[in-house]
Tab-separated table of C-alpha atoms in Angstrom:
chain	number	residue	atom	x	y	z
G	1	UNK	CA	0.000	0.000	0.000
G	2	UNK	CA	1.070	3.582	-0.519
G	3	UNK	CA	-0.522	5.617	2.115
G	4	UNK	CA	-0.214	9.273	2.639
G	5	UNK	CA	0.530	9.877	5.975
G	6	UNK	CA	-1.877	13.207	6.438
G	7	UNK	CA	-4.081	13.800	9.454
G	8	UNK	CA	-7.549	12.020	9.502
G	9	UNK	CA	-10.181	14.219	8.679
G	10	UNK	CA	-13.840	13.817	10.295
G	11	UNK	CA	-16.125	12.859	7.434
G	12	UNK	CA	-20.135	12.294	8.040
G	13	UNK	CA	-21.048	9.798	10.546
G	14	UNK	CA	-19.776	6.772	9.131
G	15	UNK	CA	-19.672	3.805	11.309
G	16	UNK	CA	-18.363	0.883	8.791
G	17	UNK	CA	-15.256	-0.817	9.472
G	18	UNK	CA	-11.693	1.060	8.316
G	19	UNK	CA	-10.182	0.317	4.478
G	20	UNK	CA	-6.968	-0.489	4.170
G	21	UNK	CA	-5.639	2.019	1.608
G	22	UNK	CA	-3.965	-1.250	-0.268
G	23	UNK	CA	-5.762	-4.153	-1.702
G	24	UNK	CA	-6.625	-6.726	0.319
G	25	UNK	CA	-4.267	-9.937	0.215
G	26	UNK	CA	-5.606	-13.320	-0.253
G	27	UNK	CA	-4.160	-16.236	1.347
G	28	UNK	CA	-2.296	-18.589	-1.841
G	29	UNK	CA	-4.292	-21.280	-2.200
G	30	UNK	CA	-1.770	-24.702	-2.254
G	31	UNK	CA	-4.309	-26.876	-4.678
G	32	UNK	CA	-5.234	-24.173	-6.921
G	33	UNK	CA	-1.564	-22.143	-7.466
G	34	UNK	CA	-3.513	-18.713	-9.241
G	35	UNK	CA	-2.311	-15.197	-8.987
G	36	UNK	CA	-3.346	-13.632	-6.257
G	37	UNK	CA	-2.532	-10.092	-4.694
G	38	UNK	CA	0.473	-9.485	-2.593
G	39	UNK	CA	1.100	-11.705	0.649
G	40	UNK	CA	1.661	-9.355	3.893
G	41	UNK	CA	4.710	-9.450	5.387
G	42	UNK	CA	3.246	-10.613	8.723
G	43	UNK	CA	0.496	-13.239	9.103
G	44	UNK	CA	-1.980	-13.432	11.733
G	45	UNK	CA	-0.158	-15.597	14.312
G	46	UNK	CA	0.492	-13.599	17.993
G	47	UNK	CA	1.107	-14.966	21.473
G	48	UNK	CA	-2.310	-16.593	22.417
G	49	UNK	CA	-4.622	-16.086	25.317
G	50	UNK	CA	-6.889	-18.706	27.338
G	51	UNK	CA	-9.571	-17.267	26.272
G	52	UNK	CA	-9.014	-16.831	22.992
G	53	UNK	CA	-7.595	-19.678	20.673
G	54	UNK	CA	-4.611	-18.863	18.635
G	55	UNK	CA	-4.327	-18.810	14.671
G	56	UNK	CA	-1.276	-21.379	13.293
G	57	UNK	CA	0.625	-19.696	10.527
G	58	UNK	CA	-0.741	-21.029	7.358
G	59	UNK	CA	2.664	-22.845	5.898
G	60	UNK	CA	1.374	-23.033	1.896
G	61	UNK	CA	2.884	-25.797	0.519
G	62	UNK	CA	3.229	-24.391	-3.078
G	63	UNK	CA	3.200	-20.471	-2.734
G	64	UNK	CA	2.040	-18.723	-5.649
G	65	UNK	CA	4.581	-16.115	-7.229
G	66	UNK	CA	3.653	-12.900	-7.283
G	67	UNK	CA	5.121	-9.296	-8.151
G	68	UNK	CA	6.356	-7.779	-4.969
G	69	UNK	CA	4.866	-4.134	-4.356
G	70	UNK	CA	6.023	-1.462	-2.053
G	71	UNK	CA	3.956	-0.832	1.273
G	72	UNK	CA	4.700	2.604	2.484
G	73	UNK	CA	3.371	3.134	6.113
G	74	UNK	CA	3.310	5.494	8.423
G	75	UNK	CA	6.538	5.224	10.990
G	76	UNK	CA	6.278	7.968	13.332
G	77	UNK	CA	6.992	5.521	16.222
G	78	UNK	CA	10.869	5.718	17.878
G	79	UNK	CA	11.710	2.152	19.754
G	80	UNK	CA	12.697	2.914	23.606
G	81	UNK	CA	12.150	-0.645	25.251
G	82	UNK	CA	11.065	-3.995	25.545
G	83	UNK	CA	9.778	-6.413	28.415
G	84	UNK	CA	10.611	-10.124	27.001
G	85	UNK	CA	9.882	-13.456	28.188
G	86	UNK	CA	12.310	-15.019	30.476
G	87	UNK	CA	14.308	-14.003	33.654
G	88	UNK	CA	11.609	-15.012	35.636
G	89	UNK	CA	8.572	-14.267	33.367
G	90	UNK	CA	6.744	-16.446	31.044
G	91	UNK	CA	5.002	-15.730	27.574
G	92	UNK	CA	4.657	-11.736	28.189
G	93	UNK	CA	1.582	-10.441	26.376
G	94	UNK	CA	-1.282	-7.723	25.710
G	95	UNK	CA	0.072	-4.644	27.364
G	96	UNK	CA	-2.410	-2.286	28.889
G	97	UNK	CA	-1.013	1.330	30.105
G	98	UNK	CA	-1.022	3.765	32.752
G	99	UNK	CA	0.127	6.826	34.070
G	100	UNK	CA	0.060	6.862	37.750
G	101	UNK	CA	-0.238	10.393	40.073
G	102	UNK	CA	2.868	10.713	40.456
G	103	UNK	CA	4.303	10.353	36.976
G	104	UNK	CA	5.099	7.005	36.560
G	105	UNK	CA	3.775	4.899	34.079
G	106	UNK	CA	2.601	1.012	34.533
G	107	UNK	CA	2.198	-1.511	32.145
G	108	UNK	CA	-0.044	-4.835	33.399
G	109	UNK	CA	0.589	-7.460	30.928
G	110	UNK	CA	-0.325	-11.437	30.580
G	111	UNK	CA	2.457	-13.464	32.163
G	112	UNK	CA	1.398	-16.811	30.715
G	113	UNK	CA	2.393	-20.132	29.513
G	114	UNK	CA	3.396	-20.984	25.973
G	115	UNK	CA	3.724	-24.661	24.429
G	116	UNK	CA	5.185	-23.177	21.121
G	117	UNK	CA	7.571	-21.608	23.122
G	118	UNK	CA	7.981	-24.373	25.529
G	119	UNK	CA	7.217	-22.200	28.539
G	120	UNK	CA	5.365	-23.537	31.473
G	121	UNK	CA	5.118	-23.208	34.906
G	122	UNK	CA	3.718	-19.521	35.104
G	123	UNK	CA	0.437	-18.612	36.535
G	124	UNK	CA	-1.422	-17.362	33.548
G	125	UNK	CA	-2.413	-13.977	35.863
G	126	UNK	CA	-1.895	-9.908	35.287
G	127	UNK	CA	1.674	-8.799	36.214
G	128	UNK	CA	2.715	-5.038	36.359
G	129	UNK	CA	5.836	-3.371	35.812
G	130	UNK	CA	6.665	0.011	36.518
G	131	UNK	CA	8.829	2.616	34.694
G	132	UNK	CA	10.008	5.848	35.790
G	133	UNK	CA	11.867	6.749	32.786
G	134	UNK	CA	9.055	7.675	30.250
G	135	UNK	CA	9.326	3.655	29.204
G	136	UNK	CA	12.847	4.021	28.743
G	137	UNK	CA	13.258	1.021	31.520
G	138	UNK	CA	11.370	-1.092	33.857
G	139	UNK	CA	11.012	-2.625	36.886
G	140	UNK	CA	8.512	-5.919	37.114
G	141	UNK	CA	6.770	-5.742	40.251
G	142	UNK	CA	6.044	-8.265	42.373
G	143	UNK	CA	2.869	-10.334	43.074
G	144	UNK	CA	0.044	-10.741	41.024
G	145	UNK	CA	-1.748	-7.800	40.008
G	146	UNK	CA	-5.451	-9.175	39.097
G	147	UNK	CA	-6.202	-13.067	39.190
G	148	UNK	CA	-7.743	-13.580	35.887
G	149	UNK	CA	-6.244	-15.985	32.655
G	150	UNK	CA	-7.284	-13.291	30.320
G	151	UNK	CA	-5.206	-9.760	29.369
G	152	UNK	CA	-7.204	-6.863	30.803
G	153	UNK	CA	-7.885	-3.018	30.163
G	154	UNK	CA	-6.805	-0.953	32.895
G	155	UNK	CA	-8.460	2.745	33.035
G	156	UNK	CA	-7.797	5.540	35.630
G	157	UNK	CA	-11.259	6.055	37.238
G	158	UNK	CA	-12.844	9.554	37.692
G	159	UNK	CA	-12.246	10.692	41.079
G	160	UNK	CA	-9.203	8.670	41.297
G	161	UNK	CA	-7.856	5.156	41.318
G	162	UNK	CA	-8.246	2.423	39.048
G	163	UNK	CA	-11.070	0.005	36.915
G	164	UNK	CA	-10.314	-2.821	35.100
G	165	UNK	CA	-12.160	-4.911	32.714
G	166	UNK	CA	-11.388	-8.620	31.641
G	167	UNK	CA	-13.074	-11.894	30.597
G	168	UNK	CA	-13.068	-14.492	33.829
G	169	UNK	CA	-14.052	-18.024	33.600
G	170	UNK	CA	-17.002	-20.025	34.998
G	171	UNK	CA	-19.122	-23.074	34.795
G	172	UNK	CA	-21.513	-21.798	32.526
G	173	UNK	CA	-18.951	-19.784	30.389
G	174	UNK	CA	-16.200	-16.948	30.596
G	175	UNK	CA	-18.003	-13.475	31.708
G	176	UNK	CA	-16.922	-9.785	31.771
G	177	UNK	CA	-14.873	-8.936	34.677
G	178	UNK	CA	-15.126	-6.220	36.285
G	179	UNK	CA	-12.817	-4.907	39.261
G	180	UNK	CA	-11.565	-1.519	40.660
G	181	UNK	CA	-8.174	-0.256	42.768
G	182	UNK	CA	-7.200	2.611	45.044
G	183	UNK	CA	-3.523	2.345	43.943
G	184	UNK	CA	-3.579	0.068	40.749
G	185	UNK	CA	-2.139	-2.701	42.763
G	186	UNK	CA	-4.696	-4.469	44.517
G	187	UNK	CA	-8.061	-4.721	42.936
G	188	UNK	CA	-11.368	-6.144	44.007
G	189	UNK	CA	-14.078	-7.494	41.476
G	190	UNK	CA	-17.245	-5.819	41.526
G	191	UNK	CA	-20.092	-7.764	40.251
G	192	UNK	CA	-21.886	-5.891	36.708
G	193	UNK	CA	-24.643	-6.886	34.476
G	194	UNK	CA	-21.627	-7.165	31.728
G	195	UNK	CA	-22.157	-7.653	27.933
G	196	UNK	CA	-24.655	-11.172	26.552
G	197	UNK	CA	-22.040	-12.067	23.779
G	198	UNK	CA	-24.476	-14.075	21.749
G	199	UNK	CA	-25.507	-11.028	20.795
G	200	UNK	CA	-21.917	-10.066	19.333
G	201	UNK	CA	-22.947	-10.683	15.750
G	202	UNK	CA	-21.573	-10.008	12.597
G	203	UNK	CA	-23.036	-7.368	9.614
G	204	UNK	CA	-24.975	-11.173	8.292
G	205	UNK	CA	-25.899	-11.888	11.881
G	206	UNK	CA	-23.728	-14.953	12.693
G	207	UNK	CA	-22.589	-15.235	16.794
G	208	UNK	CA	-19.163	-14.402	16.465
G	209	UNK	CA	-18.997	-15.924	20.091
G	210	UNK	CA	-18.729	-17.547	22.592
G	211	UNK	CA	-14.841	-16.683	23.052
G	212	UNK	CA	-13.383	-13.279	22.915
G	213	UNK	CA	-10.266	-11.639	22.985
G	214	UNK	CA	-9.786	-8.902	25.687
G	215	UNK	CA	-11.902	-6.048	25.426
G	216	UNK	CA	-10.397	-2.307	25.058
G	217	UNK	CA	-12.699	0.603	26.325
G	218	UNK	CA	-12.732	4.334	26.196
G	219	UNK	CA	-15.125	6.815	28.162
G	220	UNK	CA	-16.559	9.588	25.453
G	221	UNK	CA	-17.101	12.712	25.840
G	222	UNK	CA	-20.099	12.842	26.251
G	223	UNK	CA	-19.775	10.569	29.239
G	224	UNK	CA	-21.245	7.182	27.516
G	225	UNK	CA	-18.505	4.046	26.998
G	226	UNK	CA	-17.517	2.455	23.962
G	227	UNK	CA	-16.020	-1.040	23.691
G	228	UNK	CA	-14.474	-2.901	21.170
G	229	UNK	CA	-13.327	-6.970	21.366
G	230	UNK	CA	-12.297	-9.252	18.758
G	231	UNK	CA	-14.927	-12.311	18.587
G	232	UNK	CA	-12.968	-15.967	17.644
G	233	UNK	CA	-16.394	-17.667	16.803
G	234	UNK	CA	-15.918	-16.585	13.249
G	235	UNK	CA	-13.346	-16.876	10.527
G	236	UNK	CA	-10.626	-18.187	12.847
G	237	UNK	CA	-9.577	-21.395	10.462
G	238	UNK	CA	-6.757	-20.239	7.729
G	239	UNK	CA	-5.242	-19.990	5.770
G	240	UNK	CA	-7.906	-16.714	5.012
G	241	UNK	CA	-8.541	-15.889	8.463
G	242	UNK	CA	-11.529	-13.736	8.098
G	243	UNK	CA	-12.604	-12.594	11.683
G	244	UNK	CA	-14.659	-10.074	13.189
G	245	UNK	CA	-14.922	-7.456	16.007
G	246	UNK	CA	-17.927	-6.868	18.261
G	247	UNK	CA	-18.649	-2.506	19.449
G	248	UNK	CA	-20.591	-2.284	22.321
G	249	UNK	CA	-22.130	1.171	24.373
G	250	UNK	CA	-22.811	1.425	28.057
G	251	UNK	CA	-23.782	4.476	29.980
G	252	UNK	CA	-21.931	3.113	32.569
G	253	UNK	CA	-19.329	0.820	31.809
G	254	UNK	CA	-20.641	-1.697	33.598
G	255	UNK	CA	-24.173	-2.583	31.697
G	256	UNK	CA	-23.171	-3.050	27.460
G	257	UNK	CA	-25.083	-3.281	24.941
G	258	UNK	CA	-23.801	-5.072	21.666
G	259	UNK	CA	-24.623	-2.731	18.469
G	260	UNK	CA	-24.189	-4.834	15.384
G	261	UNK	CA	-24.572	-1.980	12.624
G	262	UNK	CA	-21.541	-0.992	14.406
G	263	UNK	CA	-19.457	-4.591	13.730
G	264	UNK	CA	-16.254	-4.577	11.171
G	265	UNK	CA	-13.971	-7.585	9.702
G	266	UNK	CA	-14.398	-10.276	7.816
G	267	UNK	CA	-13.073	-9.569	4.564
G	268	UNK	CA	-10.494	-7.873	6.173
G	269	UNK	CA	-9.203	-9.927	9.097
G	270	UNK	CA	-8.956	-8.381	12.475
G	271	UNK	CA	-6.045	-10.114	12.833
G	272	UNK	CA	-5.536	-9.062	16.888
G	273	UNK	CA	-7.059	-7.448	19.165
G	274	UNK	CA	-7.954	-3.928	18.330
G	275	UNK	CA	-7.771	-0.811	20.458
G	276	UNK	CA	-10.161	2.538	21.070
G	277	UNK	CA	-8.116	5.454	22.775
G	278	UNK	CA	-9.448	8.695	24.341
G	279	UNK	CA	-6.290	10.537	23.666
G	280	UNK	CA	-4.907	14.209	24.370
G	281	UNK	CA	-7.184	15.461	22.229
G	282	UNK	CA	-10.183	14.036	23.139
G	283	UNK	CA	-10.796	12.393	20.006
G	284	UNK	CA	-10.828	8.211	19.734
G	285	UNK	CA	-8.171	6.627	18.137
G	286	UNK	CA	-9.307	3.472	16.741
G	287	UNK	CA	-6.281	0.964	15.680
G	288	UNK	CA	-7.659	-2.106	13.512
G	289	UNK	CA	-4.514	-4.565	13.118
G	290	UNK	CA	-5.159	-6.093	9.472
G	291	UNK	CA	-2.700	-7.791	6.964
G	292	UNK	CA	-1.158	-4.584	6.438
G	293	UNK	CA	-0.924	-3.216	9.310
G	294	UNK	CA	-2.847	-1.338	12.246
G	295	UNK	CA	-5.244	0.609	10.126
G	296	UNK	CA	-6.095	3.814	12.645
G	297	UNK	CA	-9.051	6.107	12.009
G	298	UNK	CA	-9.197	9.108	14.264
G	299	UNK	CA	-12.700	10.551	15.199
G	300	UNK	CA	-15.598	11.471	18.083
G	301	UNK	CA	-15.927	7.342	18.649
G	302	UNK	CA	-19.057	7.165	15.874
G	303	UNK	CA	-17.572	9.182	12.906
G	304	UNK	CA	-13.926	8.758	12.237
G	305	UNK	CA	-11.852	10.224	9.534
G	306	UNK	CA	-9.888	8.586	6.611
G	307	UNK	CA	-7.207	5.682	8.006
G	308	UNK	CA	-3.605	6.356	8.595
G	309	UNK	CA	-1.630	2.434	9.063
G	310	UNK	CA	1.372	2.229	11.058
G	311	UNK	CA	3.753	-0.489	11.424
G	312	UNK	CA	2.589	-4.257	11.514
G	313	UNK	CA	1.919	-4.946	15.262
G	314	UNK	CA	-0.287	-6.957	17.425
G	315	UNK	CA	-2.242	-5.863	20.038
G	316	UNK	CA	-1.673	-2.226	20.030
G	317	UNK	CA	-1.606	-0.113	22.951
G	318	UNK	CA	-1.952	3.800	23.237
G	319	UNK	CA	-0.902	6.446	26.177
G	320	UNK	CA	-0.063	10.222	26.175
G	321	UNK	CA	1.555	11.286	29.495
G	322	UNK	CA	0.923	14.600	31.135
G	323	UNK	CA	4.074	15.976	29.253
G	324	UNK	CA	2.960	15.534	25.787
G	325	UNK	CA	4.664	12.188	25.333
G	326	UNK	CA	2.479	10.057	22.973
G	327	UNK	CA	3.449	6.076	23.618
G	328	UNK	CA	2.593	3.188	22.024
G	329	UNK	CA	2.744	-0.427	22.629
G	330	UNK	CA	2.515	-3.855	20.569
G	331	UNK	CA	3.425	-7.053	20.941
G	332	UNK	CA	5.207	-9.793	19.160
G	333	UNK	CA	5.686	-13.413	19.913
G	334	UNK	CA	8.680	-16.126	18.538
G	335	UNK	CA	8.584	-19.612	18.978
G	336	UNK	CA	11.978	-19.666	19.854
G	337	UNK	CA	12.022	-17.034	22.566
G	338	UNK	CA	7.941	-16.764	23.471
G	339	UNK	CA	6.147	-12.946	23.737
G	340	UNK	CA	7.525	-9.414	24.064
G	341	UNK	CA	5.676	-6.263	24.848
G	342	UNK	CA	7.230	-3.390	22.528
G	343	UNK	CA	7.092	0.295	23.656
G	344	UNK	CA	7.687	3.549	21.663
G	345	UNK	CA	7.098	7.002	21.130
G	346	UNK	CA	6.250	9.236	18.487
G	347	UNK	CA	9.424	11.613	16.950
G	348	UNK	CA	8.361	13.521	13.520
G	349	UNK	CA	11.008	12.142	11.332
G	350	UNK	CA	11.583	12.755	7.420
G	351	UNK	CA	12.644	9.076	6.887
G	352	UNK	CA	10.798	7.311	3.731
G	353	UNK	CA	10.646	3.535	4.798
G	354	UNK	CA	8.631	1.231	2.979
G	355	UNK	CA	7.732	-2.504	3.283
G	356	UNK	CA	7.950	-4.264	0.477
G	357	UNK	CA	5.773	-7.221	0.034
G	358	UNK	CA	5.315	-10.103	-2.297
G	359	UNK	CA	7.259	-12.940	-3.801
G	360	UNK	CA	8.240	-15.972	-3.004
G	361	UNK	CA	9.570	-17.380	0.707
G	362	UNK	CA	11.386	-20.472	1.250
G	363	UNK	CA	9.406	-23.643	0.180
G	364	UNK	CA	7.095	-24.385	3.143
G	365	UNK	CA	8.353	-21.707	4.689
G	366	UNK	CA	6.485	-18.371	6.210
G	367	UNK	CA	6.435	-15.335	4.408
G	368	UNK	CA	8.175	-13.633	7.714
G	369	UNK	CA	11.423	-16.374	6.420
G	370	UNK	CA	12.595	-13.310	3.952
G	371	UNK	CA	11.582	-9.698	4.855
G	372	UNK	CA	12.533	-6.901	2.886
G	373	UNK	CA	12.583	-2.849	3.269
G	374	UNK	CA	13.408	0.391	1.101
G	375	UNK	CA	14.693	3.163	3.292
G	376	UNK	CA	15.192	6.903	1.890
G	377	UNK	CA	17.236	9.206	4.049
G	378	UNK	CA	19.281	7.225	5.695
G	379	UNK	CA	22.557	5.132	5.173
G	380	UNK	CA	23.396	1.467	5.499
G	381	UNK	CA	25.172	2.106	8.808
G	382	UNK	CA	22.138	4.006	10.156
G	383	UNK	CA	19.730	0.960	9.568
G	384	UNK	CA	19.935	-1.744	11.990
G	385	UNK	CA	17.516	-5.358	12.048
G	386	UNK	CA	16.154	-6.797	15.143
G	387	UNK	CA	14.205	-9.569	15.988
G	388	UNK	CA	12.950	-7.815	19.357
G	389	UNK	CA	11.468	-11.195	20.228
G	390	UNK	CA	14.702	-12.698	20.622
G	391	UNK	CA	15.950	-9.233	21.368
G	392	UNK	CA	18.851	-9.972	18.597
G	393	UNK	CA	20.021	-8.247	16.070
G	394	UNK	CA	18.846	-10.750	13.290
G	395	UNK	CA	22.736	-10.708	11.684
G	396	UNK	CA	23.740	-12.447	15.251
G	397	UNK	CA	20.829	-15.395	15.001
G	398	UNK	CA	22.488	-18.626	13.629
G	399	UNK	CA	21.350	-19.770	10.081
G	400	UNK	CA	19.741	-15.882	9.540
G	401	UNK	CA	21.368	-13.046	6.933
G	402	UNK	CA	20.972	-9.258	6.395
G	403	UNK	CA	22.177	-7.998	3.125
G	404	UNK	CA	21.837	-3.973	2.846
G	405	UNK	CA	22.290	-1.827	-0.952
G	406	UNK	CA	21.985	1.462	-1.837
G	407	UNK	CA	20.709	2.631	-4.991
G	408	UNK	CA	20.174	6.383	-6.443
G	409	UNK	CA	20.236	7.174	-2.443
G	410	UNK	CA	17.221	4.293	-1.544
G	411	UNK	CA	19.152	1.765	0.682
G	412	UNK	CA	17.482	-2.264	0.577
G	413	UNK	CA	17.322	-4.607	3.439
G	414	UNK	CA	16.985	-7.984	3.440
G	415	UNK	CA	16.220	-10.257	6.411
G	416	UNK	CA	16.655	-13.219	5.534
G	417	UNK	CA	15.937	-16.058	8.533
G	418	UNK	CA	14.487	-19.719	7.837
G	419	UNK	CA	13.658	-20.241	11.314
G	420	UNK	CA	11.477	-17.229	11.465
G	421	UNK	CA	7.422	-18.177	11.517
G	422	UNK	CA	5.863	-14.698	13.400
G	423	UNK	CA	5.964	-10.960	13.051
G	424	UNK	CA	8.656	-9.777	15.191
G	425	UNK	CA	11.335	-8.642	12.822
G	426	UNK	CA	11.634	-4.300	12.586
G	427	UNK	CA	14.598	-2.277	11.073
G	428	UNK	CA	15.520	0.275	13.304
G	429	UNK	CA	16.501	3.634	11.918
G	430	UNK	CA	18.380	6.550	12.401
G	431	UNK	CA	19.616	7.328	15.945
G	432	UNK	CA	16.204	8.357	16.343
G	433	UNK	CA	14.986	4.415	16.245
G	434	UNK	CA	12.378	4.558	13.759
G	435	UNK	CA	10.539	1.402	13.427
G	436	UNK	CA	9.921	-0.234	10.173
């Protein structure tokens, strides 16, 4: 895709699901080899959740060849940090973000098991860290934050402290949780009417129930709620994934009401969770991770203008601090390392980076095996390639490559890494970080 990275406009109340400004790619079918549009770079798999079963990475056993395109998105985001898996954490996951009163910002995350990543022995609850640093570093803290197997969204609460939303299980079925904190440490559930997810249906009116990933939630302006949650009842068998997202309103928070006019997906995937954000502004950032990337409309919560996509990521995260810092957080997962949570910040930067998709990978081997990159305004010794998974530059990982040319000023990277299934390869540019 070629988007122009230009602030989103308001247009009339619109509430249909975000376009991708580049065609939609369609899965290679093995039996059938036809033409078909561009492969992404990143396919749908991400570190899973209990309560939300996780997409395999379709492996096509005779790819089709097709022209690789150019996929220019928007990079405005600078890398400062990650939390990985390991040194006393398991498969690290779904990042939800806070600024405390006195500056700080927190971070509770799923600190879960992993079989891919042959990581056990963790209690599947929410974990916090804590940074001090503007995300720069962090500090896990101890104990368990909120006992649930599902990520959560955290929210300050009006008049201070914390709520917290999350899907808990039950005999009859996994419901919306529901707790609140004085000091974002110790929360107690508080029992709510919740959201009837059989009424989560998509623009035909199939259930795209009964499991869900983990709900994100902003308060409007005009003091109603808005929630949005990725349904897994629906489209999740590849290798087209094809799945949907569920908006709800409450007046409350606590009492939701489904609104299916309101639903978006299907023909294109929402591939993770998506996310709502009340930011600076006061206008709702809504980031819908597709093929191409996290497709992000900007608007009053009902009428959004035209989509800016950033970066491939899963599970994006947004926070601006009281200084005017705007974060943002996504995850990753590797099989051969587990989950990573992924902060950054936004730096206005004149760098031209572009994905380039298409082609053919390995035989049998994910499109994420071979990776390439155009980069304008920078050199080859500016550009560096991480998997941030591994947290290794991808030059250093046995059996992987990175070959780097410069043409009429446009410099060319190639990852190359057989071993590599998931999206959790960036370049990193400039001393600025850039992601790409």
């Amino acid at each position: 895709m070629a988007p122009t990275p230009v602030a989103p406009t308001p247009t009339a109340p619109t509430p249909v699901a975000p376009t991708p400004t580049a065609p939609t790619p369609v899965a290679p079918t093995p039996t059938a080899p036809t033409p078909v549009a561009p492969t992404p770079t990143a396919p749908t798999p991400v570190a899973p959740t209990p309560t939300a079963p996780t997409p395999v990475a379709p492996t096509p056993t005779a790819p089709t060849p097709v022209a690789p395109t150019s996929t220019i998105g928007t990079t405005p985001w600078g890398y400062l940090s990650i939390i990985g898996s390991g040194n006393g954490l398991g498969n690290v996951a779904d990042a939800s973000l806070v600024q405390t009163s006195s500056g700080d910002i927190r971070v509770y995350f799923k600190n879960g098991n992993e079989p891919q990543a042959n990581i056990s022995g963790f209690d599947n609850y929410i974990h916090s860290a804590l940074s001090k640093d503007g995300g720069k570093t962090w500090s896990i803290e101890s104990g368990v934050r909120i006992q649930v197997t599902s990520p959560v969204e955290v929210l300050p609460k009006t008049g201070g402290g914390y709520q917290a939303w999350g899907w808990k299980n039950a005999p009859g079925g996994d419901y919306l949780y529901y707790a609140e904190s004085s000091d974002g440490l110790t929360f107690t559930e508080i029992s709510i009417p919740g959201i009837d997810g059989t009424k989560c249906l998509t623009s035909t009116g199939v259930a795209m129930g009964p499991l869900f990933g983990d709900p994100t939630i902003a308060k409007l302006s005009d003091g109603t709620w808005l929630m949005h949650l990725q349904g897994f009842g629906v489209g999740n068998t590849g290798p087209q994934f094809a799945r949907w997202a569920c908006v709800a309103t409450s007046p409350d928070g606590k009492t939701w009401t489904p609104v299916q006019s309101r639903s978006y997906g299907g023909t294109v995937d929402v591939e993770t969770n998506p996310h709502i954000y009340m930011n600076k502004s006061g206008k709702v950032e809504w980031m819908w991770p597709n093929s191409l990337g996290v497709a992000t409309r900007i608007g009053d919560g009902t009428t959004y203008g035209n989509p800016i996509t950033y970066i491939k990521a899963g599970d994006p995260e947004r926070l601006d601090l009281a200084d005017g810092t705007e974060l943002y957080a996504m995850g990753g997962f590797d099989h051969r390392g587990g989950g990573v949570l992924i902060f950054a910040k936004r730096i206005t930067n004149s760098y031209q980076i572009a994905s380039v998709t298409g082609g053919l990978p390995p035989t049998g081997k994910s499109p994420n095996a071979v990776l390439t990159w155009t980069v304008k305004g920078a050199t080859e010794s500016d550009i560096s390639v991480m998997n941030l998974c591994l947290n290794k530059k991808v030059s250093d990982i046995s059996g992987a490559t990175v070959t780097m040319t410069t043409s009429n000023g446009v410099v060319t990277v190639v990852s190359a890494d057989p071993a590599n299934e998931h999206p959790c390869v960036y370049i990193l540019v400039g001393p600025e970080k850039i992601m790409g």
